């Protein structure tokens, strides 16, 4: 089927925080009739995540599974999978989702779980990437969008963009500039994945031309 005739890919988005990346994705989809994807569900581990409110304002279904409401991480992840699959997403976007997902989750969406990370991977993996880059004293950090595998911030890289570190940066000012880059890079990569244009060969991701 030519790309233009495919039905839009069904996207699930997971958030734990303010949801500015979710907002950027929704704007990019709204602005681009050829995007090839639509957000059908937004999920969170935190009932107070700002991203949930953004989803509700946009009329998108939301699901919340708190770790504390389950016996263990396995039960929590199973509940999250069930809540998401009820909405039949074909792609899962981690947009500031601060929990680890196991192979059990990833096997449901092989090479179809995508994450945005605020550093140039493999530098500064983990939850404090911006602070760690500042403390290390690097002059360049940035944004990485990658497919998710079972290791933290490790899966095949789809795209990266650099952000220069200023002498007077704080974690907040640097993170704001990185987020501005994420807000462009994540939607671009989700669009490619939605359109089925990412070819994954081991750790290497290539982009094929649109048909
Ligand atoms: C982003 O910088 C993301 O890379 C990091 O957390 C931030 C989430 O921001 N993991 P938001 O919730 O999308 O505003």
Short mmCIF file of N, CA and C in Angstrom, two decimals, residues 4-169:
data_model
loop_
_atom_site.label_atom_id
_atom_site.label_comp_id
_atom_site.label_asym_id
_atom_site.label_seq_id
_atom_site.Cartn_x
_atom_site.Cartn_y
_atom_site.Cartn_z
N UNK A 4 0.89 7.01 1.49
CA UNK A 4 -0.16 8.01 1.65
C UNK A 4 -1.52 7.36 1.91
N UNK A 5 -1.67 6.06 1.55
CA UNK A 5 -2.98 5.42 1.71
C UNK A 5 -3.10 4.62 3.01
N UNK A 6 -2.00 4.49 3.74
CA UNK A 6 -2.08 3.75 5.00
C UNK A 6 -2.98 4.48 5.99
N UNK A 7 -3.75 3.75 6.81
CA UNK A 7 -4.44 4.44 7.90
C UNK A 7 -3.40 4.94 8.90
N UNK A 8 -3.68 6.04 9.61
CA UNK A 8 -2.68 6.55 10.55
C UNK A 8 -2.32 5.51 11.60
N UNK A 9 -1.04 5.42 11.94
CA UNK A 9 -0.62 4.48 12.99
C UNK A 9 -1.21 4.93 14.33
N UNK A 10 -1.62 3.97 15.12
CA UNK A 10 -2.21 4.27 16.43
C UNK A 10 -1.07 4.41 17.44
N UNK A 11 -0.97 5.57 18.04
CA UNK A 11 0.14 5.86 18.96
C UNK A 11 -0.33 5.88 20.40
N UNK A 12 0.41 5.20 21.27
CA UNK A 12 0.23 5.36 22.72
C UNK A 12 1.40 6.16 23.23
N UNK A 13 1.16 7.07 24.15
CA UNK A 13 2.24 7.90 24.71
C UNK A 13 2.25 7.71 26.22
N UNK A 14 3.44 7.49 26.79
CA UNK A 14 3.57 7.38 28.25
C UNK A 14 4.32 8.59 28.78
N UNK A 15 3.78 9.17 29.84
CA UNK A 15 4.38 10.38 30.44
C UNK A 15 4.44 10.21 31.96
N UNK A 16 5.43 10.87 32.56
CA UNK A 16 5.45 10.95 34.03
C UNK A 16 5.45 12.39 34.51
N UNK A 17 5.72 13.32 33.59
CA UNK A 17 5.92 14.71 34.01
C UNK A 17 4.98 15.68 33.34
N UNK A 18 5.52 16.86 33.05
CA UNK A 18 4.69 17.97 32.56
C UNK A 18 4.09 17.76 31.20
N UNK A 19 4.71 16.92 30.39
CA UNK A 19 4.11 16.58 29.11
C UNK A 19 4.35 17.58 28.01
N UNK A 20 5.46 18.36 28.09
CA UNK A 20 5.71 19.29 26.98
C UNK A 20 6.06 18.53 25.70
N UNK A 21 6.69 17.38 25.83
CA UNK A 21 6.98 16.58 24.62
C UNK A 21 5.70 16.01 24.01
N UNK A 22 4.77 15.61 24.86
CA UNK A 22 3.46 15.17 24.36
C UNK A 22 2.78 16.33 23.62
N UNK A 23 2.82 17.51 24.22
CA UNK A 23 2.17 18.67 23.58
C UNK A 23 2.81 18.95 22.22
N UNK A 24 4.14 18.85 22.15
CA UNK A 24 4.82 19.10 20.87
C UNK A 24 4.42 18.06 19.84
N UNK A 25 4.27 16.81 20.28
CA UNK A 25 3.86 15.74 19.36
C UNK A 25 2.44 16.00 18.84
N UNK A 26 1.55 16.37 19.75
CA UNK A 26 0.16 16.63 19.34
C UNK A 26 0.11 17.80 18.35
N UNK A 27 0.91 18.85 18.61
CA UNK A 27 0.93 20.00 17.69
C UNK A 27 1.46 19.59 16.32
N UNK A 28 2.52 18.77 16.33
CA UNK A 28 3.12 18.35 15.05
C UNK A 28 2.12 17.52 14.24
N UNK A 29 1.36 16.66 14.93
CA UNK A 29 0.37 15.84 14.23
C UNK A 29 -0.74 16.74 13.65
N UNK A 30 -1.18 17.70 14.48
CA UNK A 30 -2.23 18.63 14.03
C UNK A 30 -1.80 19.42 12.81
N UNK A 31 -0.52 19.79 12.78
CA UNK A 31 -0.03 20.69 11.74
C UNK A 31 0.33 19.97 10.44
N UNK A 32 0.35 18.64 10.45
CA UNK A 32 0.91 17.90 9.31
C UNK A 32 -0.06 16.80 8.85
N UNK A 33 -0.81 17.06 7.79
CA UNK A 33 -1.78 16.07 7.33
C UNK A 33 -1.11 14.76 6.89
N UNK A 34 0.18 14.82 6.60
CA UNK A 34 0.90 13.61 6.17
C UNK A 34 1.64 12.92 7.31
N UNK A 35 1.36 13.32 8.55
CA UNK A 35 2.14 12.78 9.66
C UNK A 35 2.08 11.26 9.70
N UNK A 36 0.90 10.71 9.54
CA UNK A 36 0.78 9.25 9.50
C UNK A 36 0.56 8.58 10.84
N UNK A 37 0.22 9.36 11.86
CA UNK A 37 -0.04 8.76 13.18
C UNK A 37 -1.05 9.59 13.93
N UNK A 38 -1.72 8.94 14.89
CA UNK A 38 -2.63 9.68 15.78
C UNK A 38 -2.50 9.10 17.17
N UNK A 39 -2.55 9.98 18.17
CA UNK A 39 -2.42 9.53 19.56
C UNK A 39 -3.77 9.02 20.03
N UNK A 40 -3.82 7.73 20.40
CA UNK A 40 -5.10 7.14 20.81
C UNK A 40 -5.20 6.95 22.32
N UNK A 41 -4.05 7.01 23.01
CA UNK A 41 -4.09 6.86 24.47
C UNK A 41 -2.83 7.48 25.06
N UNK A 42 -3.00 8.11 26.22
CA UNK A 42 -1.86 8.61 26.99
C UNK A 42 -1.90 7.93 28.35
N UNK A 43 -0.79 7.34 28.74
CA UNK A 43 -0.73 6.61 30.00
C UNK A 43 0.32 7.21 30.92
N UNK A 44 0.14 6.97 32.21
CA UNK A 44 1.10 7.49 33.18
C UNK A 44 1.16 6.58 34.40
N UNK A 45 2.28 6.68 35.12
CA UNK A 45 2.42 6.03 36.42
C UNK A 45 2.06 7.02 37.53
N UNK A 46 1.75 8.26 37.16
CA UNK A 46 1.48 9.29 38.17
C UNK A 46 0.18 10.01 37.85
N UNK A 47 -0.79 9.93 38.76
CA UNK A 47 -2.09 10.58 38.50
C UNK A 47 -1.96 12.09 38.34
N UNK A 48 -0.89 12.69 38.90
CA UNK A 48 -0.75 14.15 38.85
C UNK A 48 0.13 14.61 37.67
N UNK A 49 0.48 13.72 36.77
CA UNK A 49 1.34 14.11 35.64
C UNK A 49 0.62 15.15 34.78
N UNK A 50 1.30 16.26 34.53
CA UNK A 50 0.69 17.33 33.72
C UNK A 50 0.31 16.84 32.33
N UNK A 51 1.04 15.86 31.83
CA UNK A 51 0.76 15.32 30.50
C UNK A 51 -0.64 14.73 30.40
N UNK A 52 -1.16 14.20 31.52
CA UNK A 52 -2.52 13.62 31.49
C UNK A 52 -3.55 14.71 31.26
N UNK A 53 -3.31 15.85 31.90
CA UNK A 53 -4.26 16.96 31.73
C UNK A 53 -4.23 17.46 30.28
N UNK A 54 -3.03 17.53 29.72
CA UNK A 54 -2.92 17.96 28.31
C UNK A 54 -3.70 16.99 27.42
N UNK A 55 -3.60 15.69 27.71
CA UNK A 55 -4.31 14.69 26.90
C UNK A 55 -5.81 14.88 27.03
N UNK A 56 -6.25 15.06 28.27
CA UNK A 56 -7.70 15.22 28.48
C UNK A 56 -8.22 16.45 27.74
N UNK A 57 -7.44 17.53 27.80
CA UNK A 57 -7.85 18.76 27.08
C UNK A 57 -7.95 18.52 25.58
N UNK A 58 -7.14 17.58 25.09
CA UNK A 58 -7.16 17.28 23.65
C UNK A 58 -8.18 16.19 23.32
N UNK A 59 -8.92 15.72 24.34
CA UNK A 59 -9.95 14.72 24.10
C UNK A 59 -9.39 13.32 23.87
N UNK A 60 -8.19 13.06 24.42
CA UNK A 60 -7.55 11.75 24.23
C UNK A 60 -7.75 10.91 25.50
N UNK A 61 -8.02 9.62 25.33
CA UNK A 61 -8.21 8.72 26.47
C UNK A 61 -6.93 8.65 27.31
N UNK A 62 -7.09 8.54 28.61
CA UNK A 62 -5.93 8.42 29.49
C UNK A 62 -6.06 7.18 30.36
N UNK A 63 -4.91 6.62 30.73
CA UNK A 63 -4.89 5.51 31.68
C UNK A 63 -3.79 5.79 32.70
N UNK A 64 -4.05 5.42 33.95
CA UNK A 64 -3.05 5.62 35.02
C UNK A 64 -2.88 4.31 35.76
N UNK A 65 -1.64 3.88 35.89
CA UNK A 65 -1.32 2.73 36.72
C UNK A 65 -0.19 3.13 37.65
N UNK A 66 -0.51 3.26 38.94
CA UNK A 66 0.51 3.61 39.93
C UNK A 66 1.20 2.35 40.43
N UNK A 67 2.52 2.40 40.50
CA UNK A 67 3.28 1.25 41.00
C UNK A 67 2.78 0.85 42.39
N UNK A 68 2.49 1.86 43.23
CA UNK A 68 2.11 1.61 44.62
C UNK A 68 0.79 0.85 44.74
N UNK A 69 -0.01 0.82 43.69
CA UNK A 69 -1.29 0.13 43.73
C UNK A 69 -1.17 -1.35 43.37
N UNK A 70 0.05 -1.80 43.11
CA UNK A 70 0.24 -3.20 42.69
C UNK A 70 1.22 -3.90 43.63
N UNK A 71 1.15 -5.25 43.64
CA UNK A 71 1.98 -6.02 44.57
C UNK A 71 3.46 -5.88 44.25
N UNK A 72 3.78 -5.85 42.97
CA UNK A 72 5.20 -5.75 42.58
C UNK A 72 5.28 -5.15 41.17
N UNK A 73 6.52 -4.96 40.72
CA UNK A 73 6.72 -4.29 39.42
C UNK A 73 6.11 -5.10 38.28
N UNK A 74 6.17 -6.42 38.40
CA UNK A 74 5.64 -7.30 37.36
C UNK A 74 4.13 -7.08 37.20
N UNK A 75 3.44 -7.04 38.36
CA UNK A 75 1.98 -6.85 38.33
C UNK A 75 1.64 -5.46 37.79
N UNK A 76 2.46 -4.48 38.17
CA UNK A 76 2.24 -3.11 37.67
C UNK A 76 2.39 -3.06 36.15
N UNK A 77 3.47 -3.69 35.66
CA UNK A 77 3.71 -3.64 34.22
C UNK A 77 2.61 -4.40 33.46
N UNK A 78 2.18 -5.53 34.01
CA UNK A 78 1.09 -6.28 33.36
C UNK A 78 -0.17 -5.41 33.27
N UNK A 79 -0.45 -4.67 34.35
CA UNK A 79 -1.65 -3.82 34.36
C UNK A 79 -1.50 -2.68 33.34
N UNK A 80 -0.28 -2.15 33.23
CA UNK A 80 -0.05 -1.08 32.26
C UNK A 80 -0.23 -1.61 30.83
N UNK A 81 0.31 -2.80 30.58
CA UNK A 81 0.15 -3.40 29.25
C UNK A 81 -1.33 -3.59 28.93
N UNK A 82 -2.07 -4.11 29.90
CA UNK A 82 -3.51 -4.37 29.66
C UNK A 82 -4.26 -3.06 29.40
N UNK A 83 -3.94 -2.03 30.19
CA UNK A 83 -4.64 -0.75 30.03
C UNK A 83 -4.33 -0.14 28.66
N UNK A 84 -3.08 -0.26 28.24
CA UNK A 84 -2.71 0.30 26.93
C UNK A 84 -3.32 -0.51 25.80
N UNK A 85 -3.20 -1.83 25.87
CA UNK A 85 -3.63 -2.66 24.74
C UNK A 85 -5.13 -2.54 24.49
N UNK A 86 -5.88 -2.14 25.51
CA UNK A 86 -7.31 -1.91 25.30
C UNK A 86 -7.54 -0.86 24.21
N UNK A 87 -6.53 -0.01 24.01
CA UNK A 87 -6.65 1.05 22.99
C UNK A 87 -5.90 0.70 21.70
N UNK A 88 -5.35 -0.48 21.62
CA UNK A 88 -4.69 -1.04 20.43
C UNK A 88 -3.62 -0.11 19.82
N UNK A 89 -2.70 0.41 20.64
CA UNK A 89 -1.62 1.21 20.03
C UNK A 89 -0.67 0.31 19.26
N UNK A 90 -0.14 0.83 18.14
CA UNK A 90 0.84 0.09 17.35
C UNK A 90 2.26 0.55 17.66
N UNK A 91 2.36 1.75 18.20
CA UNK A 91 3.65 2.36 18.56
C UNK A 91 3.49 2.93 19.96
N UNK A 92 4.53 2.80 20.79
CA UNK A 92 4.48 3.42 22.12
C UNK A 92 5.61 4.44 22.22
N UNK A 93 5.23 5.66 22.57
CA UNK A 93 6.20 6.76 22.68
C UNK A 93 6.42 7.06 24.17
N UNK A 94 7.68 6.94 24.60
CA UNK A 94 8.01 7.32 25.98
C UNK A 94 8.42 8.79 25.95
N UNK A 95 7.56 9.65 26.45
CA UNK A 95 7.78 11.10 26.38
C UNK A 95 7.96 11.62 27.81
N UNK A 96 9.16 11.35 28.35
CA UNK A 96 9.38 11.72 29.74
C UNK A 96 8.74 10.73 30.69
N UNK A 97 8.80 9.45 30.35
CA UNK A 97 8.27 8.39 31.21
C UNK A 97 9.44 7.88 32.04
N UNK A 98 9.33 7.98 33.36
CA UNK A 98 10.49 7.79 34.22
C UNK A 98 10.53 6.41 34.89
N UNK A 99 9.92 5.41 34.27
CA UNK A 99 9.99 4.05 34.82
C UNK A 99 10.59 3.12 33.78
N UNK A 100 11.29 2.10 34.27
CA UNK A 100 11.89 1.12 33.36
C UNK A 100 10.84 0.12 32.92
N UNK A 101 10.94 -0.31 31.68
CA UNK A 101 10.02 -1.31 31.14
C UNK A 101 10.83 -2.55 30.81
N UNK A 102 10.25 -3.72 31.06
CA UNK A 102 11.00 -4.97 30.84
C UNK A 102 10.72 -5.53 29.44
N UNK A 103 11.39 -6.64 29.16
CA UNK A 103 11.19 -7.32 27.88
C UNK A 103 9.74 -7.76 27.69
N UNK A 104 9.06 -8.01 28.79
CA UNK A 104 7.65 -8.40 28.71
C UNK A 104 6.85 -7.30 27.98
N UNK A 105 7.08 -6.07 28.37
CA UNK A 105 6.41 -4.93 27.73
C UNK A 105 6.91 -4.78 26.29
N UNK A 106 8.24 -4.76 26.13
CA UNK A 106 8.83 -4.44 24.82
C UNK A 106 8.46 -5.48 23.77
N UNK A 107 8.28 -6.75 24.20
CA UNK A 107 7.96 -7.80 23.22
C UNK A 107 6.58 -7.60 22.60
N UNK A 108 5.74 -6.78 23.23
CA UNK A 108 4.42 -6.50 22.64
C UNK A 108 4.53 -5.54 21.46
N UNK A 109 5.58 -4.72 21.48
CA UNK A 109 5.75 -3.71 20.42
C UNK A 109 7.21 -3.75 19.93
N UNK A 110 7.60 -4.84 19.27
CA UNK A 110 9.02 -4.97 18.89
C UNK A 110 9.48 -3.85 17.96
N UNK A 111 10.58 -3.20 18.32
CA UNK A 111 11.13 -2.04 17.57
C UNK A 111 10.10 -0.94 17.38
N UNK A 112 9.13 -0.89 18.27
CA UNK A 112 8.07 0.12 18.15
C UNK A 112 7.85 0.86 19.46
N UNK A 113 8.85 0.82 20.32
CA UNK A 113 8.81 1.67 21.52
C UNK A 113 9.96 2.65 21.38
N UNK A 114 9.64 3.94 21.46
CA UNK A 114 10.60 5.00 21.14
C UNK A 114 10.72 5.92 22.37
N UNK A 115 11.93 6.39 22.62
CA UNK A 115 12.17 7.21 23.82
C UNK A 115 12.96 8.46 23.46
N UNK A 116 12.71 9.53 24.19
CA UNK A 116 13.54 10.73 24.08
C UNK A 116 14.37 10.86 25.34
N UNK A 117 15.68 11.11 25.15
CA UNK A 117 16.58 11.21 26.29
C UNK A 117 17.39 12.51 26.18
N UNK A 118 17.51 13.26 27.29
CA UNK A 118 18.14 14.58 27.19
C UNK A 118 19.67 14.57 27.32
N UNK A 119 20.34 13.77 26.48
CA UNK A 119 21.80 13.84 26.35
C UNK A 119 22.16 13.20 25.02
N UNK A 120 23.42 13.34 24.65
CA UNK A 120 23.90 12.64 23.46
C UNK A 120 24.38 11.26 23.90
N UNK A 121 23.51 10.28 23.79
CA UNK A 121 23.87 8.92 24.21
C UNK A 121 25.03 8.41 23.34
N UNK A 122 25.95 7.58 23.86
CA UNK A 122 25.84 6.90 25.15
C UNK A 122 26.32 7.70 26.35
N UNK A 123 26.58 8.98 26.21
CA UNK A 123 26.97 9.77 27.38
C UNK A 123 25.74 10.06 28.24
N UNK A 124 25.92 9.97 29.54
CA UNK A 124 24.93 10.43 30.52
C UNK A 124 23.58 9.72 30.40
N UNK A 125 23.66 8.40 30.53
CA UNK A 125 22.42 7.63 30.63
C UNK A 125 21.81 7.90 32.01
N UNK A 126 20.54 7.56 32.16
CA UNK A 126 19.91 7.64 33.48
C UNK A 126 19.05 8.87 33.67
N UNK A 127 18.50 8.95 34.88
CA UNK A 127 17.44 9.94 35.17
C UNK A 127 17.97 11.35 35.35
N UNK A 128 19.28 11.54 35.53
CA UNK A 128 19.82 12.88 35.80
C UNK A 128 20.78 13.34 34.72
N UNK A 129 20.41 13.07 33.47
CA UNK A 129 21.33 13.30 32.35
C UNK A 129 21.79 14.75 32.24
N UNK A 130 20.89 15.69 32.48
CA UNK A 130 21.25 17.10 32.30
C UNK A 130 22.22 17.53 33.41
N UNK A 131 21.89 17.17 34.64
CA UNK A 131 22.77 17.50 35.77
C UNK A 131 24.13 16.84 35.61
N UNK A 132 24.13 15.58 35.19
CA UNK A 132 25.40 14.84 35.06
C UNK A 132 26.28 15.48 33.98
N UNK A 133 25.67 15.92 32.88
CA UNK A 133 26.46 16.56 31.81
C UNK A 133 27.07 17.87 32.31
N UNK A 134 26.28 18.66 33.06
CA UNK A 134 26.78 19.92 33.61
C UNK A 134 27.94 19.66 34.57
N UNK A 135 27.76 18.67 35.45
CA UNK A 135 28.79 18.39 36.45
C UNK A 135 30.07 17.89 35.80
N UNK A 136 29.92 17.14 34.70
CA UNK A 136 31.10 16.61 34.01
C UNK A 136 31.89 17.73 33.33
N UNK A 137 31.15 18.79 32.94
CA UNK A 137 31.82 19.91 32.29
C UNK A 137 31.88 19.81 30.78
N UNK A 138 31.01 19.00 30.18
CA UNK A 138 31.01 18.92 28.71
C UNK A 138 30.60 20.26 28.11
N UNK A 139 31.05 20.51 26.91
CA UNK A 139 30.69 21.75 26.20
C UNK A 139 29.52 21.52 25.25
N UNK A 140 29.26 20.26 24.97
CA UNK A 140 28.16 19.92 24.06
C UNK A 140 27.38 18.74 24.65
N UNK A 141 26.07 18.93 24.74
CA UNK A 141 25.20 17.80 25.10
C UNK A 141 24.06 17.84 24.09
N UNK A 142 22.88 17.35 24.43
CA UNK A 142 21.83 17.43 23.42
C UNK A 142 20.70 16.47 23.65
N UNK A 143 20.14 16.02 22.56
CA UNK A 143 18.93 15.20 22.58
C UNK A 143 19.16 13.95 21.74
N UNK A 144 18.73 12.82 22.27
CA UNK A 144 18.79 11.56 21.52
C UNK A 144 17.39 10.95 21.49
N UNK A 145 16.95 10.54 20.33
CA UNK A 145 15.72 9.76 20.23
C UNK A 145 16.12 8.37 19.76
N UNK A 146 15.66 7.36 20.50
CA UNK A 146 16.12 6.00 20.20
C UNK A 146 15.02 4.98 20.42
N UNK A 147 15.20 3.83 19.81
CA UNK A 147 14.31 2.71 20.08
C UNK A 147 14.70 2.14 21.44
N UNK A 148 13.72 1.60 22.13
CA UNK A 148 13.96 1.14 23.50
C UNK A 148 14.28 -0.35 23.49
N UNK A 149 15.35 -0.72 24.21
CA UNK A 149 15.61 -2.14 24.45
C UNK A 149 15.62 -2.35 25.97
N UNK A 150 16.11 -3.52 26.40
CA UNK A 150 15.95 -3.84 27.82
C UNK A 150 16.96 -3.13 28.71
N UNK A 151 17.96 -2.47 28.12
CA UNK A 151 18.91 -1.72 28.94
C UNK A 151 18.51 -0.25 28.97
N UNK A 152 18.85 0.41 30.06
CA UNK A 152 18.44 1.81 30.24
C UNK A 152 19.13 2.72 29.21
N UNK A 153 18.33 3.48 28.47
CA UNK A 153 18.85 4.49 27.54
C UNK A 153 19.93 3.92 26.62
N UNK A 154 19.63 2.81 26.00
CA UNK A 154 20.65 2.04 25.29
C UNK A 154 20.26 1.62 23.88
N UNK A 155 19.00 1.57 23.54
CA UNK A 155 18.57 0.98 22.27
C UNK A 155 19.08 1.75 21.06
N UNK A 156 18.89 1.19 19.85
CA UNK A 156 19.41 1.79 18.63
C UNK A 156 18.98 3.25 18.45
N UNK A 157 19.96 4.09 18.10
CA UNK A 157 19.72 5.54 17.98
C UNK A 157 19.04 5.85 16.65
N UNK A 158 17.98 6.62 16.72
CA UNK A 158 17.29 7.07 15.49
C UNK A 158 17.85 8.42 15.06
N UNK A 159 17.98 9.36 15.99
CA UNK A 159 18.48 10.70 15.63
C UNK A 159 19.04 11.38 16.88
N UNK A 160 20.00 12.27 16.64
CA UNK A 160 20.60 13.04 17.73
C UNK A 160 20.81 14.47 17.26
N UNK A 161 20.73 15.42 18.20
CA UNK A 161 21.00 16.81 17.87
C UNK A 161 21.71 17.45 19.08
N UNK A 162 22.74 18.23 18.79
CA UNK A 162 23.55 18.80 19.86
C UNK A 162 23.00 20.11 20.39
N UNK A 163 23.32 20.37 21.66
CA UNK A 163 23.01 21.65 22.31
C UNK A 163 24.28 22.10 23.04
N UNK A 164 24.75 23.32 22.73
CA UNK A 164 25.97 23.83 23.38
C UNK A 164 25.68 24.18 24.83
N UNK A 165 26.64 23.89 25.70
CA UNK A 165 26.50 24.23 27.12
C UNK A 165 27.14 25.61 27.33
N UNK A 166 26.39 26.51 27.98
CA UNK A 166 26.92 27.86 28.26
C UNK A 166 27.58 27.87 29.64
N UNK A 167 28.55 28.77 29.83
CA UNK A 167 29.28 28.83 31.11
C UNK A 167 28.34 29.06 32.29
N UNK A 168 27.29 29.84 32.06
CA UNK A 168 26.41 30.18 33.18
C UNK A 168 25.14 29.32 33.21
N UNK A 169 25.15 28.20 32.51
CA UNK A 169 23.95 27.34 32.53
C UNK A 169 23.70 26.76 33.91
#
